[in-house]
Structures are given as C-alpha cells and as structure tokens.
Short mmCIF file of C-alpha atoms in Angstrom, two decimals:
data_model
loop_
_atom_site.label_atom_id
_atom_site.label_comp_id
_atom_site.label_asym_id
_atom_site.label_seq_id
_atom_site.Cartn_x
_atom_site.Cartn_y
_atom_site.Cartn_z
CA MET Z 566 86.86 74.24 97.43
CA ASP Z 567 85.93 77.07 99.77
CA PRO Z 568 85.98 80.70 98.60
CA PHE Z 569 89.22 82.59 99.20
CA VAL Z 570 91.06 85.79 98.38
CA PHE Z 571 94.77 85.85 97.64
CA HIS Z 572 96.49 89.17 97.16
CA ALA Z 573 100.24 89.74 96.77
CA PRO Z 574 100.81 93.29 95.54
CA THR Z 575 104.50 93.69 96.47
CA LYS Z 576 107.07 93.16 93.72
CA ILE Z 577 109.86 91.00 95.09
CA ASN Z 578 113.47 91.50 94.04
CA PHE Z 579 116.06 89.00 95.28
CA GLY Z 580 119.82 89.09 94.85
CA GLN Z 581 123.13 89.54 96.62
CA GLY Z 582 124.08 93.21 96.69
CA ILE Z 583 120.88 94.49 95.06
CA ALA Z 584 119.91 96.82 97.92
CA ILE Z 585 121.82 99.46 96.00
CA SER Z 586 118.93 99.60 93.49
CA ALA Z 587 116.38 101.03 95.97
CA ILE Z 588 116.58 104.61 94.68
CA GLU Z 589 116.37 103.43 91.07
CA LEU Z 590 113.22 101.42 91.90
CA LEU Z 591 111.64 104.43 93.57
CA LYS Z 592 112.52 106.65 90.60
CA GLU Z 593 110.79 104.16 88.28
CA LEU Z 594 107.67 104.72 90.36
CA GLY Z 595 108.01 108.52 90.06
CA SER Z 596 109.60 109.32 93.41
CA GLN Z 597 112.36 111.95 93.47
CA ARG Z 598 112.86 112.60 97.20
CA ALA Z 599 112.86 109.67 99.59
CA VAL Z 600 112.81 109.34 103.35
CA LEU Z 601 114.88 106.43 104.63
CA ILE Z 602 113.46 104.94 107.82
CA THR Z 603 115.88 102.78 109.78
CA ASP Z 604 117.39 102.33 113.23
CA LYS Z 605 120.47 103.61 115.01
CA GLN Z 606 122.31 100.29 115.15
CA LEU Z 607 122.05 99.78 111.42
CA VAL Z 608 123.28 103.24 110.41
CA LYS Z 609 126.44 102.59 112.43
CA THR Z 610 127.40 99.60 110.28
CA ASP Z 611 129.87 100.04 107.44
CA LEU Z 612 127.59 98.27 104.99
CA VAL Z 613 124.65 100.59 105.63
CA LYS Z 614 126.88 103.65 105.78
CA SER Z 615 128.17 102.87 102.29
CA LEU Z 616 124.65 102.07 101.04
CA ILE Z 617 123.35 105.43 102.24
CA LYS Z 618 126.32 107.19 100.64
CA GLU Z 619 125.62 105.45 97.34
CA TRP Z 620 121.87 106.16 97.53
CA GLN Z 621 122.54 109.83 98.28
CA SER Z 622 124.74 110.03 95.19
CA GLN Z 623 121.81 108.78 93.13
CA GLY Z 624 119.09 111.10 94.47
CA SER Z 625 117.68 113.07 97.39
CA LEU Z 626 117.50 110.95 100.52
CA PHE Z 627 116.66 112.03 104.07
CA VAL Z 628 117.52 109.69 106.91
CA PHE Z 629 115.40 109.02 109.99
CA SER Z 630 117.12 106.48 112.26
CA ASP Z 631 115.26 106.76 115.57
CA VAL Z 632 113.04 103.69 115.30
CA LEU Z 633 113.19 101.64 118.50
CA PRO Z 634 112.89 97.81 118.66
CA ASP Z 635 109.17 98.24 119.48
CA ALA Z 636 107.63 100.51 116.80
CA ASN Z 637 105.97 103.46 118.50
CA LEU Z 638 103.90 106.52 117.74
CA THR Z 639 106.66 108.98 118.67
CA ALA Z 640 108.93 107.61 115.93
CA VAL Z 641 106.06 107.63 113.43
CA ASN Z 642 105.28 111.28 114.16
CA ASP Z 643 108.93 112.38 114.15
CA ALA Z 644 109.67 110.56 110.89
CA ALA Z 645 106.53 111.94 109.26
CA ARG Z 646 107.50 115.46 110.34
CA LEU Z 647 110.96 115.08 108.75
CA ALA Z 648 109.52 113.62 105.55
CA LYS Z 649 106.92 116.39 105.22
CA GLN Z 650 109.50 119.08 105.93
CA GLU Z 651 111.75 117.66 103.18
CA LYS Z 652 108.79 117.19 100.81
CA CYS Z 653 109.53 113.48 100.42
CA ASP Z 654 107.49 111.57 97.86
CA GLY Z 655 108.79 108.06 98.51
CA VAL Z 656 109.68 105.83 101.45
CA ILE Z 657 112.49 103.33 102.02
CA ALA Z 658 112.34 101.05 105.04
CA LEU Z 659 115.64 99.40 105.97
CA GLY Z 660 115.43 97.20 109.04
CA GLY Z 661 113.26 94.70 110.84
CA GLY Z 662 109.54 94.61 111.50
CA SER Z 663 109.43 97.74 113.65
CA VAL Z 664 111.17 99.82 110.99
CA MET Z 665 108.85 98.55 108.27
CA ASP Z 666 105.71 99.07 110.37
CA THR Z 667 106.87 102.60 111.16
CA ALA Z 668 107.52 103.28 107.47
CA LYS Z 669 104.05 102.04 106.48
CA VAL Z 670 102.27 104.35 108.90
CA VAL Z 671 104.53 107.28 107.96
CA ASN Z 672 103.52 106.61 104.36
CA ILE Z 673 99.82 106.84 105.31
CA ILE Z 674 100.41 110.22 106.93
CA LEU Z 675 102.41 111.48 103.92
CA ALA Z 676 99.69 110.34 101.51
CA PHE Z 677 96.59 111.42 103.45
CA GLY Z 678 97.74 113.89 106.10
CA GLY Z 679 96.35 113.97 109.63
CA ASN Z 680 97.84 111.89 112.40
CA ALA Z 681 98.30 108.16 112.78
CA LEU Z 682 95.39 107.71 115.20
CA GLU Z 683 92.94 108.94 112.56
CA HIS Z 684 93.97 106.17 110.19
CA GLN Z 685 93.90 103.10 112.44
CA GLY Z 686 91.45 100.44 111.36
CA MET Z 687 90.96 97.84 108.67
CA ASN Z 688 90.46 98.48 104.95
CA ASN Z 689 89.88 102.19 105.61
CA ILE Z 690 92.65 103.49 103.35
CA ALA Z 691 91.02 104.50 100.10
CA SER Z 692 93.86 104.50 97.60
CA ARG Z 693 97.53 103.89 96.91
CA LEU Z 694 100.19 105.38 99.15
CA LEU Z 695 103.51 106.87 98.02
CA PRO Z 696 106.01 104.57 96.27
CA SER Z 697 107.82 102.46 98.85
CA VAL Z 698 110.66 99.98 99.11
CA ALA Z 699 111.22 97.60 102.03
CA ILE Z 700 114.64 96.09 102.64
CA PRO Z 701 114.48 93.58 105.50
CA THR Z 702 117.57 93.13 107.65
CA THR Z 703 116.06 90.21 109.56
CA ALA Z 704 114.49 87.06 108.14
CA GLY Z 705 111.25 86.57 109.98
CA THR Z 706 108.59 89.25 110.21
CA GLY Z 707 107.34 89.16 106.62
CA ALA Z 708 106.50 92.85 107.09
CA GLU Z 709 108.12 93.62 103.73
CA VAL Z 710 105.06 92.09 102.03
CA SER Z 711 102.33 92.27 104.67
CA PRO Z 712 99.43 94.75 104.47
CA VAL Z 713 99.37 95.43 108.20
CA ALA Z 714 101.29 97.47 110.78
CA MET Z 715 101.18 97.56 114.56
CA ILE Z 716 102.39 100.64 116.38
CA LYS Z 717 102.59 101.15 120.12
CA ASP Z 718 100.83 104.22 121.47
CA ASP Z 719 103.35 105.07 124.19
CA LYS Z 720 100.99 107.37 126.08
CA GLU Z 721 98.06 104.96 126.20
CA GLY Z 722 100.26 101.85 126.48
CA LYS Z 723 98.35 99.99 123.77
CA LYS Z 724 98.96 98.76 120.25
CA LEU Z 725 97.33 100.48 117.29
CA PHE Z 726 96.39 98.30 114.35
CA PHE Z 727 96.53 99.38 110.72
CA GLY Z 728 95.40 97.04 107.94
CA SER Z 729 94.82 97.74 104.26
CA GLU Z 730 95.85 96.25 100.94
CA PHE Z 731 97.42 99.65 100.18
CA LEU Z 732 99.80 99.33 103.15
CA ALA Z 733 101.83 96.66 101.37
CA MET Z 734 105.13 98.02 100.07
CA SER Z 735 105.56 98.63 96.32
CA HIS Z 736 108.86 96.69 96.27
CA ALA Z 737 110.62 94.32 98.65
CA ILE Z 738 114.37 93.99 98.14
CA LEU Z 739 115.66 90.73 99.55
CA ASP Z 740 119.41 91.15 99.78
CA PRO Z 741 121.06 88.41 101.87
CA GLU Z 742 124.20 90.54 102.32
CA LEU Z 743 122.18 92.70 104.69
CA ILE Z 744 121.40 89.86 107.07
CA VAL Z 745 124.81 88.22 107.40
CA SER Z 746 125.60 90.47 110.36
CA LEU Z 747 122.40 89.53 112.20
CA PRO Z 748 123.51 87.93 115.51
CA ALA Z 749 122.95 84.18 115.90
CA ARG Z 750 120.30 84.49 118.60
CA LEU Z 751 118.27 87.00 116.59
CA THR Z 752 118.65 84.84 113.50
CA ALA Z 753 117.07 81.98 115.44
CA ALA Z 754 114.32 84.11 117.00
CA THR Z 755 113.26 85.83 113.79
CA GLY Z 756 113.38 82.48 112.01
CA LEU Z 757 110.96 81.09 114.59
CA ASP Z 758 108.67 84.04 113.88
CA ALA Z 759 108.60 82.94 110.22
CA ILE Z 760 107.97 79.31 111.24
CA THR Z 761 105.07 80.51 113.40
CA HIS Z 762 103.63 82.44 110.45
CA CYS Z 763 103.69 79.25 108.38
CA LEU Z 764 102.22 76.94 111.01
CA GLU Z 765 99.47 79.41 111.90
CA ALA Z 766 98.65 80.27 108.27
CA LEU Z 767 98.27 76.56 107.52
CA VAL Z 768 95.52 76.02 110.10
CA VAL Z 769 93.53 79.29 110.05
CA GLU Z 770 89.76 79.11 109.83
CA GLY Z 771 88.11 79.92 106.50
CA THR Z 772 90.75 82.07 104.80
CA SER Z 773 93.53 79.73 103.69
CA SER Z 774 93.85 78.76 100.04
CA PRO Z 775 96.02 76.55 97.84
CA PHE Z 776 98.24 79.62 97.37
CA THR Z 777 98.78 80.30 101.06
CA ASN Z 778 99.19 76.58 101.80
CA ALA Z 779 101.84 76.13 99.09
CA LEU Z 780 103.80 79.16 100.24
CA ALA Z 781 103.64 78.18 103.91
CA MET Z 782 104.53 74.53 103.28
CA ASP Z 783 107.60 75.26 101.19
CA ALA Z 784 108.71 78.11 103.44
CA LEU Z 785 108.61 75.62 106.34
CA ARG Z 786 110.74 73.16 104.39
CA MET Z 787 113.32 75.86 103.71
CA LEU Z 788 113.32 77.06 107.31
CA PHE Z 789 113.60 73.58 108.86
CA ASN Z 790 116.46 72.79 106.45
CA PHE Z 791 118.43 76.04 106.60
CA LEU Z 792 117.68 77.90 109.84
CA PRO Z 793 120.15 75.93 112.02
CA GLU Z 794 122.92 76.54 109.47
CA ALA Z 795 122.01 80.24 109.13
CA LYS Z 796 122.24 80.54 112.90
CA ASN Z 797 125.46 78.53 113.33
CA ASN Z 798 127.28 79.88 110.30
CA CYS Z 799 126.16 83.46 109.81
CA GLN Z 800 128.34 83.91 106.72
CA ASN Z 801 126.72 81.02 104.82
CA MET Z 802 125.06 83.05 102.07
CA GLU Z 803 122.98 80.14 100.79
CA ALA Z 804 121.47 79.49 104.23
CA ARG Z 805 120.90 83.23 104.68
CA SER Z 806 119.22 83.44 101.27
CA GLN Z 807 116.97 80.45 101.89
CA THR Z 808 115.75 81.75 105.26
CA LEU Z 809 115.29 85.29 103.93
CA VAL Z 810 113.19 84.14 100.97
CA ALA Z 811 111.28 81.68 103.16
CA SER Z 812 110.34 84.40 105.63
CA THR Z 813 108.96 86.53 102.79
CA MET Z 814 106.99 83.54 101.47
CA ALA Z 815 105.58 83.04 104.96
CA GLY Z 816 104.70 86.75 105.01
CA MET Z 817 102.85 86.38 101.71
CA ALA Z 818 100.94 83.43 103.11
CA PHE Z 819 99.72 85.04 106.33
CA SER Z 820 99.00 88.34 104.54
CA SER Z 821 96.18 86.63 102.67
CA CYS Z 822 94.88 84.34 105.40
CA GLY Z 823 95.87 85.64 108.84
CA VAL Z 824 97.68 84.09 111.78
CA GLY Z 825 96.22 82.75 115.02
CA ILE Z 826 96.31 82.20 118.75
CA VAL Z 827 100.11 82.15 119.09
CA HIS Z 828 100.38 85.65 117.65
CA ALA Z 829 97.43 86.89 119.71
CA LEU Z 830 99.01 85.66 122.97
CA SER Z 831 102.46 86.82 121.87
CA HIS Z 832 101.26 90.36 121.06
CA ALA Z 833 99.62 90.55 124.50
CA LEU Z 834 102.82 89.45 126.28
CA GLY Z 835 104.98 91.75 124.17
CA GLY Z 836 102.72 94.68 125.01
CA GLN Z 837 102.98 94.00 128.74
CA PHE Z 838 106.59 92.88 129.15
CA SER Z 839 108.35 94.03 125.95
CA THR Z 840 109.43 90.46 125.20
CA HIS Z 841 111.03 89.82 121.81
CA HIS Z 842 108.29 88.84 119.34
CA GLY Z 843 110.17 85.94 117.71
CA MET Z 844 111.35 84.49 121.03
CA THR Z 845 107.85 84.81 122.51
CA ASN Z 846 106.44 82.96 119.50
CA ALA Z 847 109.09 80.27 119.97
CA VAL Z 848 107.91 79.69 123.54
CA LEU Z 849 104.19 79.80 122.76
CA LEU Z 850 104.11 77.95 119.43
CA PRO Z 851 104.17 74.33 120.73
CA HIS Z 852 101.48 75.24 123.30
CA GLY Z 853 99.30 76.95 120.67
CA MET Z 854 99.68 73.93 118.40
CA ARG Z 855 98.66 71.53 121.17
CA PHE Z 856 95.62 73.73 121.84
CA ASN Z 857 94.66 73.56 118.14
CA LEU Z 858 95.56 69.89 117.76
CA SER Z 859 92.02 68.50 117.92
CA PHE Z 860 90.99 70.84 115.08
CA ALA Z 861 94.18 70.76 113.03
CA ALA Z 862 95.72 67.30 113.41
CA GLN Z 863 95.24 66.44 109.74
CA ARG Z 864 96.95 69.60 108.55
CA TYR Z 865 99.84 69.28 111.03
CA ALA Z 866 100.23 65.65 109.95
CA GLN Z 867 100.47 66.73 106.29
CA VAL Z 868 103.22 69.16 107.28
CA ALA Z 869 105.09 66.46 109.22
CA ARG Z 870 105.02 64.14 106.20
CA TYR Z 871 105.96 66.96 103.77
CA LEU Z 872 108.97 67.80 105.94
CA LYS Z 873 109.84 64.07 105.95
CA LEU Z 874 109.69 64.00 109.74
CA THR Z 875 107.59 60.83 109.60
CA GLU Z 876 105.77 58.54 107.23
CA ASN Z 877 103.22 57.56 109.86
CA THR Z 878 99.70 57.61 108.39
CA ASP Z 879 98.00 58.23 111.73
CA ASP Z 880 97.27 61.97 111.74
CA GLU Z 881 97.41 62.42 115.49
CA ILE Z 882 100.73 60.60 115.82
CA ALA Z 883 102.22 62.49 112.86
CA ALA Z 884 100.93 65.83 114.22
CA ASN Z 885 102.55 65.14 117.58
CA ILE Z 886 105.82 64.25 115.82
CA LEU Z 887 105.70 67.69 114.18
CA ILE Z 888 105.26 69.42 117.54
CA GLU Z 889 108.07 67.36 119.11
CA SER Z 890 110.35 68.09 116.14
CA LEU Z 891 109.61 71.76 116.51
CA GLU Z 892 110.49 71.64 120.21
CA LYS Z 893 113.78 69.92 119.30
CA LEU Z 894 114.50 72.62 116.71
CA ILE Z 895 113.81 75.38 119.26
CA LYS Z 896 116.22 73.67 121.67
CA THR Z 897 118.86 73.19 118.96
CA LEU Z 898 118.60 76.88 118.12
CA GLY Z 899 119.22 77.76 121.78
CA LEU Z 900 115.93 79.60 122.19
CA PRO Z 901 114.06 79.68 125.50
CA SER Z 902 111.43 77.02 126.02
CA ASN Z 903 109.36 78.84 128.62
CA LEU Z 904 108.28 82.35 129.60
CA ARG Z 905 110.69 82.44 132.55
CA GLY Z 906 113.45 82.25 129.95
CA LEU Z 907 112.10 85.54 128.56
CA ASP Z 908 112.32 87.16 132.01
CA VAL Z 909 108.54 87.29 132.31
CA PRO Z 910 107.72 87.65 136.02
CA GLU Z 911 105.32 85.25 137.70
CA LEU Z 912 101.87 85.69 136.16
CA LYS Z 913 99.50 86.53 139.00
CA SER Z 914 95.75 86.54 138.48
CA GLU Z 915 95.44 90.29 137.90
CA LYS Z 916 98.14 90.26 135.23
CA LEU Z 917 96.67 87.12 133.68
CA ALA Z 918 93.29 88.87 133.42
CA GLN Z 919 94.97 91.77 131.57
CA LEU Z 920 96.72 89.37 129.23
CA VAL Z 921 93.49 87.48 128.56
CA ALA Z 922 91.67 90.73 127.72
CA LEU Z 923 94.46 91.80 125.34
CA ALA Z 924 94.81 88.39 123.67
CA SER Z 925 91.04 87.91 123.28
CA SER Z 926 90.70 91.22 121.47
CA ASP Z 927 93.75 90.75 119.25
CA PRO Z 928 92.73 90.68 115.56
CA ALA Z 929 94.78 87.48 115.09
CA MET Z 930 92.39 85.60 117.37
CA ILE Z 931 89.47 85.63 114.94
CA PHE Z 932 91.51 83.63 112.42
CA ASN Z 933 92.34 80.82 114.84
CA THR Z 934 90.84 77.48 113.97
CA ARG Z 935 89.63 76.82 117.52
CA GLN Z 936 87.83 79.42 119.58
CA ALA Z 937 89.65 80.09 122.85
CA THR Z 938 87.85 80.87 126.10
CA PRO Z 939 89.51 83.02 128.79
CA ASP Z 940 90.25 79.81 130.72
CA ASP Z 941 91.94 78.31 127.65
CA ILE Z 942 94.17 81.37 127.33
CA VAL Z 943 95.11 81.28 131.01
CA GLU Z 944 95.97 77.58 130.69
CA ILE Z 945 98.25 78.21 127.69
CA TYR Z 946 100.08 81.00 129.52
CA ARG Z 947 100.42 78.82 132.64
CA ASN Z 948 101.67 75.84 130.64
CA ALA Z 949 104.16 78.08 128.85
CA TYR Z 950 105.46 79.54 132.10
CA MET S 964 67.74 90.64 95.14
CA SER S 965 68.57 92.86 98.09
CA ALA S 966 67.45 91.74 101.56
CA PHE S 967 65.93 95.18 102.23
CA LYS S 968 63.69 97.15 99.85
CA ASN S 969 64.62 100.53 101.29
CA THR S 970 66.20 102.38 104.21
CA GLU S 971 62.98 102.37 106.20
CA GLU S 972 62.76 98.59 106.06
CA LEU S 973 66.43 98.23 107.00
CA ASN S 974 66.06 100.61 109.94
CA ARG S 975 62.95 98.81 111.20
CA VAL S 976 64.76 95.46 111.30
CA LEU S 977 67.94 96.85 112.82
CA LEU S 978 66.08 98.71 115.56
CA MET S 979 64.05 95.62 116.46
CA LEU S 980 67.24 93.56 116.52
CA TRP S 981 69.19 95.96 118.73
CA ASP S 982 66.19 96.41 121.03
CA ALA S 983 66.16 92.64 121.46
CA ILE S 984 69.91 92.62 122.16
CA ARG S 985 69.41 95.40 124.72
CA GLU S 986 66.67 93.36 126.41
CA ASP S 987 68.92 90.29 126.62
CA GLU S 988 70.65 90.60 129.96
CA GLN S 989 73.68 88.49 129.07
CA MET S 990 74.50 90.30 125.82
CA SER S 991 73.69 93.80 127.06
CA SER S 992 75.72 93.45 130.26
CA GLN S 993 78.82 92.39 128.31
CA LEU S 994 78.35 95.18 125.77
CA LEU S 995 77.96 97.72 128.58
CA GLN S 996 81.09 96.37 130.24
CA SER S 997 83.04 97.09 127.05
CA LYS S 998 81.98 100.77 127.22
CA ILE S 999 82.26 100.88 123.46
CA SER S 1000 80.41 103.06 120.97
CA ILE S 1001 80.10 101.81 117.40
CA SER S 1002 78.52 103.40 114.36
CA PHE S 1003 77.48 101.05 111.57
CA TYR S 1004 77.27 102.65 108.13
CA TYR S 1005 75.23 100.64 105.64
CA LYS S 1006 74.88 101.06 101.92
CA GLU S 1007 72.41 99.70 99.34
CA PRO S 1008 70.13 100.76 100.98
CA GLU S 1009 71.84 103.41 103.07
CA SER S 1010 71.54 103.83 106.81
CA LYS S 1011 73.55 104.62 109.88
CA LEU S 1012 73.01 103.06 113.29
CA THR S 1013 74.98 103.78 116.43
CA VAL S 1014 75.20 101.68 119.56
CA ASP S 1015 76.50 103.64 122.53
CA CYS S 1016 77.56 101.76 125.66
CA THR S 1017 80.02 104.37 126.89
CA ASP S 1018 78.37 105.19 130.21
CA GLY S 1019 78.35 101.53 131.22
CA ASN S 1020 74.76 101.73 132.48
CA GLU S 1021 72.46 102.17 129.55
CA MET S 1022 72.75 100.93 126.00
CA LYS S 1023 71.63 103.75 123.70
CA ILE S 1024 70.69 103.11 120.09
CA TYR S 1025 70.48 105.87 117.50
CA VAL S 1026 69.48 105.80 113.86
CA GLY S 1027 70.86 108.58 111.70
CA GLU S 1028 73.27 111.36 112.62
CA ILE S 1029 74.76 111.65 116.11
CA ASN S 1030 76.55 114.49 117.84
CA PHE S 1031 79.57 112.56 119.17
CA LYS S 1032 82.45 110.62 117.64
CA PRO S 1033 82.08 106.87 118.13
CA VAL S 1034 85.09 104.76 119.17
CA VAL S 1035 84.73 102.48 116.14
CA GLU S 1036 83.05 102.94 112.77
CA MET S 1037 82.13 99.95 110.60
CA TYR S 1038 81.11 100.18 106.95
CA MET S 1039 79.42 97.43 104.93
CA LYS S 1040 76.64 96.64 102.50
CA SER S 1041 73.22 96.06 104.03
CA ASP S 1042 73.08 92.62 102.47
CA LEU S 1043 76.34 91.68 104.17
CA ALA S 1044 74.89 92.81 107.50
CA HIS S 1045 71.80 90.67 106.83
CA ASP S 1046 73.95 87.62 106.06
CA PHE S 1047 76.06 88.35 109.13
CA TRP S 1048 73.04 88.23 111.45
CA LEU S 1049 71.96 85.01 109.75
CA GLY S 1050 75.37 83.60 110.74
CA LYS S 1051 76.35 83.13 107.11
CA VAL S 1052 79.33 85.49 106.87
CA ASN S 1053 82.92 84.30 107.11
CA ILE S 1054 84.13 87.34 109.06
CA PRO S 1055 87.88 86.74 108.62
CA LEU S 1056 87.38 86.42 104.85
CA ALA S 1057 85.13 89.50 104.74
CA LEU S 1058 87.86 91.47 106.52
CA ILE S 1059 90.67 90.18 104.31
CA SER S 1060 88.69 90.79 101.12
CA GLY S 1061 87.81 94.34 102.19
CA LYS S 1062 84.04 93.78 102.38
CA ILE S 1063 84.05 95.18 105.90
CA VAL S 1064 85.78 98.48 106.52
CA SER S 1065 86.51 99.68 110.03
CA LYS S 1066 87.90 102.89 111.44
CA GLY S 1067 89.31 103.07 114.94
CA PRO S 1068 90.50 100.25 117.19
CA VAL S 1069 88.99 97.35 115.24
CA ASN S 1070 90.15 94.89 117.90
CA LYS S 1071 87.60 96.31 120.34
CA ALA S 1072 84.78 95.55 117.91
CA LEU S 1073 86.11 92.11 116.98
CA ALA S 1074 86.32 91.15 120.64
CA LEU S 1075 82.55 91.61 120.87
CA LEU S 1076 81.72 89.16 118.09
CA PRO S 1077 81.26 86.18 120.45
CA VAL S 1078 79.14 88.39 122.73
CA ILE S 1079 76.50 89.17 120.08
CA LYS S 1080 76.41 85.68 118.58
CA PRO S 1081 73.25 84.65 120.51
CA ALA S 1082 71.38 87.29 118.46
CA PHE S 1083 71.86 85.05 115.40
CA ASN S 1084 69.12 82.87 116.92
CA PHE S 1085 66.41 85.49 116.96
CA TYR S 1086 67.35 87.54 113.87
CA PRO S 1087 65.48 85.27 111.39
CA GLU S 1088 62.22 85.82 113.31
CA ILE S 1089 62.76 89.58 113.36
CA TYR S 1090 63.55 89.65 109.67
CA LYS S 1091 60.39 87.65 108.93
CA THR S 1092 58.27 90.51 110.26
CA ILE S 1093 59.11 92.61 107.19
CA SER S 1094 58.69 89.88 104.61
#
C-alpha cells in the first residue's frame, strides 16, 4: 500500500432541526460573541429569521449577510471589519460554498490580523483559528469539512487560494431542514458538484487512501440513489438527508486527497464567465473522465460495479458504462450537457489561451491522474462546447 | 543521515543546480516568461535561495537575504528538496501532509513544476560533486 495522509478534523453533527445548537456548540469551545456569515437570500427566509432570533436569545450574535454567489475579497474584508468591531471570538457560516469560504478567510483575519492577501498560500497558517461552525444550506460543496477556501480578488480578477488543516471548521451541522427550500435546479447542480468530488477523489494520483476511497464510493452510491428524488421531491427529508450527508462525505474524501482536471477547468471557466460551479462540473465531468479513462479505467469500472450499473468484468466496457450512466443522470436531472447551455460565448483562440493558462496553474491540476498538455485542455473545452 | 552536511554544502549544490537551469534555454525561457520570483527557505541545514525572473530578461539567483518581497515563498526541509530534485517526492502528498509550506499564490509556483522537471536529469551529477 502506498503512503497516505488522512485528516478529518471537523466534528460532524447530523439531525433534523439541530441548527439551533450552533451557539451552544460555539460556547462549548469558549466563544461568547459570534459573527454569523450568510447571504441576503437566506436571511429573508422565515426559517433563517427564526433561527437567528433563537441564536440571539442564546448569546451575542452579529450578522453579516452580504456574501455574493461568488465569494470575493470585498465581502471578506467587510465581514472581518464587522467581526473585529464587535470583538467576535467565534464564526458561524450559514450558506453554500461561497459563504463558508468567506467565513474561513474571515476567521484567519480574526485570528492572525492583517489582510487576506497576506495569508494566501498552502500550509502557512501556524495554529488553530477561532471556534467555528458551518451549516451548509446546499448539498454539494463539501466546504463545511474542507481545509481550503477560494476567494475572488475583484480588483485583480483572479482567485486567491487558501489551504491549511487549520482552515477546516470546528463543527459542521448537517440539518436537512435547511436544504428543503433549495430549488430543484440548484439541488441537481450542487449534487453534481458532490458527484464530481467523488469521481475525481477516486482517481487522483498518489494521495488517495482506503479512507478516501470508502467515503467517495459510498457517497456516490447515496447520490446516484437519492439525488433524482431530492431534486424532484424537495420535501422528501430522507432524500435530502442522504444527499446532504453524501456531499459531506465527498468533502471529507477530497479534503485528504484532492480533486482533478474537472475542477481545474471548471474554476478557470467560472473565473472568466461566472458560470455556476456545480453546473460547470456537470458539463465537464464526462469529458474529464474520458480524458482520464486510459489511466483510470480500472477504478471507474470498480465504481460502475459497486453502483450495480453493470456486472461486466471488462474494465474499459464497465468504465464507459459509468460515464454513459452519468450522462443519463445529468440529463434526467435537467442539467446542461454543454457549455453553450451555461451561456458561455464561443471560445475563440485568445480566450482559450487564457483558460488554458488558468486551468494549468490551478492547484487541482497537480492531483490529476493524467498530465494534461495545453492542447489536451483546449480539446476538452472544445468537446464540451 | 541528512543529504547535506551544512549550509555551505547545500548552497553550493543549489547554486550549481540553478546555474544549470539558467543555462538551459528551454527551462530558463519558460521561467522568464512566468515573471515569477520565488524564495525557497530550507531548514536542517538552513538556507534561503531566491530565483527572480520578474524582469522577463534575466534570471537572477540570490543566496541569503534579499531587499524585495518575492511573489511566492516556499518552505521545506533540505532533505525534501534533495529528494524533490531526485524526482522522488510525491508533491501532492507533500502538500497535503504539510511538508511543503507556501506563502503567496501557490498556483503560480505549481504551474512551473513541469517546466523544471528536466533538471531532475542533471541533479544527481551535480549532487555527486559534493560527495
């Protein structure tokens, strides 16, 4: 067996209606004054309004709700300013990936001072941050357990990367009640993000382990079985619970082994055209898998058999059945199957060159099982268009 | 046993290596294109080496303190650096396990990994000169 590292520092709490315990969990960790980081849409909902009211009755809570769908430096700085002003000593993130990434970087600033730009990098945070609780309101990003954050620098138009074991949240609260109102299309898109995490984590080069494989495999089973129902019947609490837990399991898997080419190409497109991350992954995933097929057929075939998609013992045939089944699932979920469906304009050579430069330098690329040349990347984008 | 007896030995090997990279047209032209500056901080034994490609014309190599802030800073043990140049380091695992620390836009440095790979071929010969 090859050497590996598996690290899962976030304590996971699952249960219907347990989001109410966030303040109590922070208090157990010594926090008395918390900043809540969330977005404007969520604070308008009755459920979140009543949660905030309840939390404020339990302790001091200061609300920052200006996080945009694409986490950016302005929100980080504004939230950090509020939290410093109110002398906050704990952080709650309530929302999707952007909210949680914002909260992580705010936490760095609260713990170490300075500005976000000074702290970008990998493994350069020296010690624990302030107590933190993540409450995901989508089932896909895995950000509630991941040790990374990506923030857009609005002025420079580029993504800043933060990675450290200390960035992982102290607690993740998985409360399915908070995702029942997630619209069907977003349910499907975020679910595809989680599926991408699994399928990339399973074929990374040199970092996967029996732990990451087990988490990714079973998360895939749960997502293939329950995502269509979660999308079609939003109120089905069992389907919501299964997809929520699966997305966190997928997050735990990729946190210890990385993702790959689909995320690298997706980050590049998202940076240029502000496409939705989950939907972009949905479009690129079959193409990324076909690119990796010659290096990963055996692993894809194992997945296909585990998901009971086939009993065929020929790895290449079984791997292709997995890719075809995935394409069927994407279609069933009503997600776009090409970049035109994401309103990406025609990719001319100058734009393709920019995308290639961004994708090639994306940290996810070094984990991919097959090295991609600029021509390979262009071909994937063209095929996906 | 450590790959380098002391800082002087480490510096000698690193300078010879980076001189060779600078002399290699293919590697140096791609590094210059990147316009990056990177400081490498080594420990056990300690050293600091900076590669400055910011002007796009000349690759400058400094050992010790510098009077500008590099774009990226990388921290690692000298033995890890030695194994890296021998092509023996699983970089993704070293990053995930925290054996390599970086400050600044790490993606810019990672993008250059394929560029400097040809140096793996001549590092063993350079290292032999101190043994």
